[in-house]
Short mmCIF file of C-alpha atoms in Angstrom, two decimals:
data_model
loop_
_atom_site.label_atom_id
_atom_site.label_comp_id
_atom_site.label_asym_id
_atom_site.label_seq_id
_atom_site.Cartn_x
_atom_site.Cartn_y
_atom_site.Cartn_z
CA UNK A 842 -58.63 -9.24 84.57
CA UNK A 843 -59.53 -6.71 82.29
CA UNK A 844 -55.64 -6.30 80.97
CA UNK A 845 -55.25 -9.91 80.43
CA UNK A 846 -58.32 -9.92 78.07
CA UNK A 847 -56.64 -6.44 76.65
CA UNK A 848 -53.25 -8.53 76.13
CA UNK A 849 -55.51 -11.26 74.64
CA UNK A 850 -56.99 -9.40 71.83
CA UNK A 851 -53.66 -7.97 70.80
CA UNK A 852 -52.19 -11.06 70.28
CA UNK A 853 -55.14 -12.30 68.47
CA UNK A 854 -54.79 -9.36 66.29
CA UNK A 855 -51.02 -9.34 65.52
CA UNK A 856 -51.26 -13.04 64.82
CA UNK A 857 -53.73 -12.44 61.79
CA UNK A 858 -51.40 -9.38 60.59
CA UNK A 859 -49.52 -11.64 60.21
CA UNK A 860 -51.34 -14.29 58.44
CA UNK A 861 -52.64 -11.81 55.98
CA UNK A 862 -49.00 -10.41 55.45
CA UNK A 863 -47.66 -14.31 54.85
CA UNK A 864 -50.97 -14.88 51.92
CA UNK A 865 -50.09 -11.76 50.20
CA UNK A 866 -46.44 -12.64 49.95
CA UNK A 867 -47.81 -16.04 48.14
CA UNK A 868 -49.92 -14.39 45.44
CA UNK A 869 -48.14 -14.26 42.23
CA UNK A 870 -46.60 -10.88 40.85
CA UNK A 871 -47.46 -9.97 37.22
CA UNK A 872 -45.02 -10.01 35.64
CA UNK A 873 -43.80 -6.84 33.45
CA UNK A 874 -44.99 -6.05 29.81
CA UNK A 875 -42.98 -6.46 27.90
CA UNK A 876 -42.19 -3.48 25.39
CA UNK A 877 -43.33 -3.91 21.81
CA UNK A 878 -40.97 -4.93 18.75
CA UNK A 879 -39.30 -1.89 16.87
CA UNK A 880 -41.52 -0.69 13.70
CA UNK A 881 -39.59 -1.72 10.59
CA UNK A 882 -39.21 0.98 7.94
CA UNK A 883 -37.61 1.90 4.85
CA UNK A 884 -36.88 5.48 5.11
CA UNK A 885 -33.83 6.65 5.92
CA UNK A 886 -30.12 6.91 4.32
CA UNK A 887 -27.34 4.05 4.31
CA UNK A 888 -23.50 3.58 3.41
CA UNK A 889 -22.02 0.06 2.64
CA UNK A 890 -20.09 -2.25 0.92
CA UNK A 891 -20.82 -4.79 -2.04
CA UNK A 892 -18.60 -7.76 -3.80
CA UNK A 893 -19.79 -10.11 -6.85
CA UNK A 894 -18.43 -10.51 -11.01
CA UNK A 895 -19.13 -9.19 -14.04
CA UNK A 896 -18.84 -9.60 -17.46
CA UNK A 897 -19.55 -8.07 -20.47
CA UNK A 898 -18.62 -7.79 -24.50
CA UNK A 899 -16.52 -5.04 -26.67
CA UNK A 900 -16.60 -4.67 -30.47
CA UNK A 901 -14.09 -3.35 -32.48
CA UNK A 902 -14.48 -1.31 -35.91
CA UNK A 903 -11.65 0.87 -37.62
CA UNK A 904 -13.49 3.78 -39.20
CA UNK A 905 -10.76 4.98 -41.24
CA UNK A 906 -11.09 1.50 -43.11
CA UNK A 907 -14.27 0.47 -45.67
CA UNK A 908 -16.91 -1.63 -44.78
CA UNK A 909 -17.03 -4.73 -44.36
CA UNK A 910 -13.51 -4.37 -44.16
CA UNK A 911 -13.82 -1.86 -40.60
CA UNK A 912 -15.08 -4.30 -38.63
CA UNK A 913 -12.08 -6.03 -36.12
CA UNK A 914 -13.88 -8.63 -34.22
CA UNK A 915 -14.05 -8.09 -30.71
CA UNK A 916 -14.16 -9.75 -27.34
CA UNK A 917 -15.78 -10.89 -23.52
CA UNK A 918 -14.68 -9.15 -20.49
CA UNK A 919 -14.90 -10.87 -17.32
CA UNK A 920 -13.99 -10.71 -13.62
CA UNK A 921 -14.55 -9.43 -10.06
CA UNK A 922 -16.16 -6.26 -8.43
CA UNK A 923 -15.95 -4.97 -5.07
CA UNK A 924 -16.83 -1.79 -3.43
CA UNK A 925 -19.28 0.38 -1.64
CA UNK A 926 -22.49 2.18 -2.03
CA UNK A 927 -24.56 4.90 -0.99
CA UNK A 928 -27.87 6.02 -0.69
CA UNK A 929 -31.54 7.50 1.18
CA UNK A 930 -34.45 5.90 0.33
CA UNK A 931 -38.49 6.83 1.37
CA UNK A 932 -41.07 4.90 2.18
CA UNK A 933 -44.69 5.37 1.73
CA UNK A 934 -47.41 3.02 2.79
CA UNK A 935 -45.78 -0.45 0.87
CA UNK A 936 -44.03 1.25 -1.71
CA UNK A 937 -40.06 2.28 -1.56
CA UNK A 938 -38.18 5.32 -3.81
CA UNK A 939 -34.79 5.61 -3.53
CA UNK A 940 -31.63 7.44 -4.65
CA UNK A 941 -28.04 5.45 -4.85
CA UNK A 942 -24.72 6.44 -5.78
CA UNK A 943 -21.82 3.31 -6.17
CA UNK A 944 -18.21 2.87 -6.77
CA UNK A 945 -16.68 -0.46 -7.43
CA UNK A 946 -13.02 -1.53 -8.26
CA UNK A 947 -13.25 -4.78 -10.81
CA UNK A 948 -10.85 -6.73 -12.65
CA UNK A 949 -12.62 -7.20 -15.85
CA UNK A 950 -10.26 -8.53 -18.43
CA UNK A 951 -10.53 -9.76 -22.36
CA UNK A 952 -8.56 -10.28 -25.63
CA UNK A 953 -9.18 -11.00 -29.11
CA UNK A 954 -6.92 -11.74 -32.10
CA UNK A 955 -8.58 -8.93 -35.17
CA UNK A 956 -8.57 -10.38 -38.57
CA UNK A 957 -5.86 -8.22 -39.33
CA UNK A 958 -3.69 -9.88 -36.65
CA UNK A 959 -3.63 -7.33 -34.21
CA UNK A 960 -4.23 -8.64 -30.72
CA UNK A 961 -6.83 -6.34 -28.81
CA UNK A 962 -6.87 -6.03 -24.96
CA UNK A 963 -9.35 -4.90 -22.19
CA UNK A 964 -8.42 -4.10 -18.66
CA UNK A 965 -11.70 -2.48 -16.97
CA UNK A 966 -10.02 -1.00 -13.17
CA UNK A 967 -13.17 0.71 -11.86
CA UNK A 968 -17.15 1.54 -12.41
CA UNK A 969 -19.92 3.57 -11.05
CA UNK A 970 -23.20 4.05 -10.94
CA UNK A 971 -25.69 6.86 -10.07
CA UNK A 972 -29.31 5.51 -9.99
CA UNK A 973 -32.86 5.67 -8.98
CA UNK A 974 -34.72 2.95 -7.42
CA UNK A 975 -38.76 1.85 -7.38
CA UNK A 976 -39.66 -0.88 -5.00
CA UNK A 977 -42.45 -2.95 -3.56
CA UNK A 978 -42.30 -4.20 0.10
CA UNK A 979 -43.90 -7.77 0.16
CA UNK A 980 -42.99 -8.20 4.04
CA UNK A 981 -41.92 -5.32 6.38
CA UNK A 982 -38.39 -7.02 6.00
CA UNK A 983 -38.79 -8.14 2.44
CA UNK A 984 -37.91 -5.03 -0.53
CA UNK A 985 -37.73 -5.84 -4.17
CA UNK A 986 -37.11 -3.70 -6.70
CA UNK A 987 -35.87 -2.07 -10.03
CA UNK A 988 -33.36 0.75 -10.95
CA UNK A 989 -31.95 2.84 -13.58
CA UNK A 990 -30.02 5.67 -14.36
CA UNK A 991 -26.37 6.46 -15.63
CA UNK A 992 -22.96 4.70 -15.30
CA UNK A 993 -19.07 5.20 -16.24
CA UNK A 994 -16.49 3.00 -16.45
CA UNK A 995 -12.98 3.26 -17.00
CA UNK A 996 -11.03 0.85 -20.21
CA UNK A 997 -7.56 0.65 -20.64
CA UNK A 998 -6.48 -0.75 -24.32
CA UNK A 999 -4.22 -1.68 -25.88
CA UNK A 1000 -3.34 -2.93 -29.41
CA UNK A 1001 -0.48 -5.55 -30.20
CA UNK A 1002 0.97 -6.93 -33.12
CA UNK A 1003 0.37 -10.68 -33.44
CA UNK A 1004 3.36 -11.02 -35.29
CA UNK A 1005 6.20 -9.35 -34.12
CA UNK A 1006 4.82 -8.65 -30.32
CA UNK A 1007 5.30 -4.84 -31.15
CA UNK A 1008 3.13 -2.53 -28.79
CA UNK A 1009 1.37 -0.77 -31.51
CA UNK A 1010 -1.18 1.65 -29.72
CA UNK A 1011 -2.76 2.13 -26.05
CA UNK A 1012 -5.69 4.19 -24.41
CA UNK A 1013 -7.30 5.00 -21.64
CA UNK A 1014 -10.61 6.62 -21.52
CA UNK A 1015 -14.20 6.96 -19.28
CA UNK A 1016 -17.13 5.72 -20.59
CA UNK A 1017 -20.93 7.14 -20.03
CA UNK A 1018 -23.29 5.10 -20.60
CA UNK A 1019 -26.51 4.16 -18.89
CA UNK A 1020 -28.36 1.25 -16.57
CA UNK A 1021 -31.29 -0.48 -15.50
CA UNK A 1022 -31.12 -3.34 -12.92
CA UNK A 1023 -33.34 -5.14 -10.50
CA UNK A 1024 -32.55 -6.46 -6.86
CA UNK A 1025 -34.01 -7.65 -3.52
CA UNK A 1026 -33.18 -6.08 -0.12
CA UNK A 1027 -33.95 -7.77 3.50
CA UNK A 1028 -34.00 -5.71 6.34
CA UNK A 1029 -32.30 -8.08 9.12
CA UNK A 1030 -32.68 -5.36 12.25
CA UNK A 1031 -34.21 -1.12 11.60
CA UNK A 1032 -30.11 -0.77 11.25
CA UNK A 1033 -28.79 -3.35 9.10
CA UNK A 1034 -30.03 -4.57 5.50
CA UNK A 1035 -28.65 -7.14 2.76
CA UNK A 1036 -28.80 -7.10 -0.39
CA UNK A 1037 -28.77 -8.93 -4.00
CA UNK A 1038 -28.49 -7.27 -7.64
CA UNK A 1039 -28.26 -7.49 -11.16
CA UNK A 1040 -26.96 -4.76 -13.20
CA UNK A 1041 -26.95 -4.12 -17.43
CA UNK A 1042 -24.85 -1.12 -18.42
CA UNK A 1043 -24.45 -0.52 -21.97
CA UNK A 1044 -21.77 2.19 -23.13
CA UNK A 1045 -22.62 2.39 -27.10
CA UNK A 1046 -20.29 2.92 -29.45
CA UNK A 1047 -18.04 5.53 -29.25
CA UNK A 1048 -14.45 6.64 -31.11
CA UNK A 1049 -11.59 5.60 -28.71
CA UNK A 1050 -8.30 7.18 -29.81
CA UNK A 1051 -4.80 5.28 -29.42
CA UNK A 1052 -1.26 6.63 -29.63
CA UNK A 1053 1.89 4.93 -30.31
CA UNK A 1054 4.37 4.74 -28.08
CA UNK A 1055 6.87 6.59 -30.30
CA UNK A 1056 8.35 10.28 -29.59
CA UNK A 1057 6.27 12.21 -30.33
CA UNK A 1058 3.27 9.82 -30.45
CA UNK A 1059 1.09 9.24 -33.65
CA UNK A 1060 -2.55 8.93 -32.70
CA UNK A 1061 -5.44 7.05 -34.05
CA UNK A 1062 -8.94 5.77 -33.79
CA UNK A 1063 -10.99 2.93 -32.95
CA UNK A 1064 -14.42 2.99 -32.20
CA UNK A 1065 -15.42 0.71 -29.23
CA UNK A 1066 -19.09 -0.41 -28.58
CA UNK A 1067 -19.73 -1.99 -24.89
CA UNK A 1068 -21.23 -3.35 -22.29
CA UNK A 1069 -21.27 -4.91 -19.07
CA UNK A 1070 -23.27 -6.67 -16.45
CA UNK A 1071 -22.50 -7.36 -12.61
CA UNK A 1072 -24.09 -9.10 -10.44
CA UNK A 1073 -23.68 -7.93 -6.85
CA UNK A 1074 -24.13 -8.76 -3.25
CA UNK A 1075 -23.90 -6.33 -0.43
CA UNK A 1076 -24.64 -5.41 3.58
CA UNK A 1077 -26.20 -1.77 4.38
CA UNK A 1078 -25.70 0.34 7.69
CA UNK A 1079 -29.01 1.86 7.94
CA UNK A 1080 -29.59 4.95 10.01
CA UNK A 1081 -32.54 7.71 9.79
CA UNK A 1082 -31.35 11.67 9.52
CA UNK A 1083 -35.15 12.51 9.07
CA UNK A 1084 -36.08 12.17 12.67
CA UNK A 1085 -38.07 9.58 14.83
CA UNK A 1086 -41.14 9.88 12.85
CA UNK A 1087 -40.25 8.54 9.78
CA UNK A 1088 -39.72 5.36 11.47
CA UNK A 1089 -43.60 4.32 11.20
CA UNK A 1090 -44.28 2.23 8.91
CA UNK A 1091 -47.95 0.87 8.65
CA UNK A 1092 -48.73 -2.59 7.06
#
């Protein structure tokens, strides 16, 4: 008697075990948190590539000759740019200073007929830039900005007679000059950025000196004033030598 009400009592118990086991296998699980968006920020260093046009305008004075007489007309230069940039930049609360260095091959081309009938040509094969930059972030993503500093760019000339088609001088030479710009910048992910900019470099005017293409060559000069503007567009790699906590950026 006594085991069957022993027996009893254990099988009352396992049955609400298991009860309780089969209700706590129905109550929902929470699910996981989820871990929080990366913190945007501008500091950091980048390397990337740009494409766009430019175009600009030379003017052409013999100084060996009287005025009004020196002056030889002159010309637009226009055509594509591509190349590739590099650069850190640091951020502090909303603002953004930066440091960039750029290299672009271009096709920049012009011609003029002088007064004097003397055709005049422009090929421009490469610029660069070496700048400073001052920005504003609107959004974490959102950078605009200016920039300035110094620029060279490389002319090769040449000077044809109208008349005969004679080859009557050529040139090559690097300009220095100098640059301000403005631009926007959009941070898509912490690692990857595009941008848009406008560029004004003017050159001056400086003596440019020719030679013949007899042997030996007889030289001469021209002076040249210049200047260009690009307008660019371009894709960053973004990456952050400084060390994970530069990454914060508070808004």
């Amino acid at each position: 008697m006594k085991k069957s009400i022993l027996l009893g009592r254990i099988s009352i118990l396992v049955s609400i075990l298991g009860f309780g086991s089969a209700m706590a296998a129905d109550l929902p699980v929470k699910a996981p948190v989820a871990p929080p968006p990366p913190v945007l920020s501008w500091t950091g260093c980048y390397i990337g590539a740009n494409a766009g046009g430019g175009w600009g305008a030379k003017d052409y004075f013999d100084p060996q000759a009287p005025i009004p007489e020196n002056n030889l007309s002159g010309h637009r230069i226009s055509g594509g740019v591509a190349g590739g940039q590099a650069g850190c930049d640091y951020q502090f609360g909303r603002w953004v200073v930066g440091l960039q260095g750029a290299y672009d091959w271009a096709n920049l081309k012009g011609t003029h007929l002088s007064p004097f009938l003397d055709y005049f040509n422009t090929s421009v094969p490469w610029y660069a830039t070496a700048t400073a930059r001052f920005g504003y972030t609107f959004t974490p993503n959102l950078l605009l900005y200016v920039n300035g500093g110094a620029a060279w760019v490389r002319d090769h000339e040449t000077k044809v007679d109208f008349l005969t088609g004679l080859l009557e001088g050529t040139a090559d030479i690097t300009r220095r000059g100098w640059l301000v710009g403005a631009g926007g910048e959009y941070l898509i992910t912490p690692n990857w950025s595009v941008f848009a900019e406008y560029n004004y470099m003017d050159f001056g005017r400086r003596q440019t000196i020719y030679a013949t293409p007899d042997i030996p060559p007889v030289f001469f000069p021209h002076d040249i004033k210049q200047q260009v503007q690009t307008v660019r567009v371009g894709v960053n790699v973004r990456f952050n030598p400084f060390g994970a906590g530069a990454l914060v950026a508070k808004f």
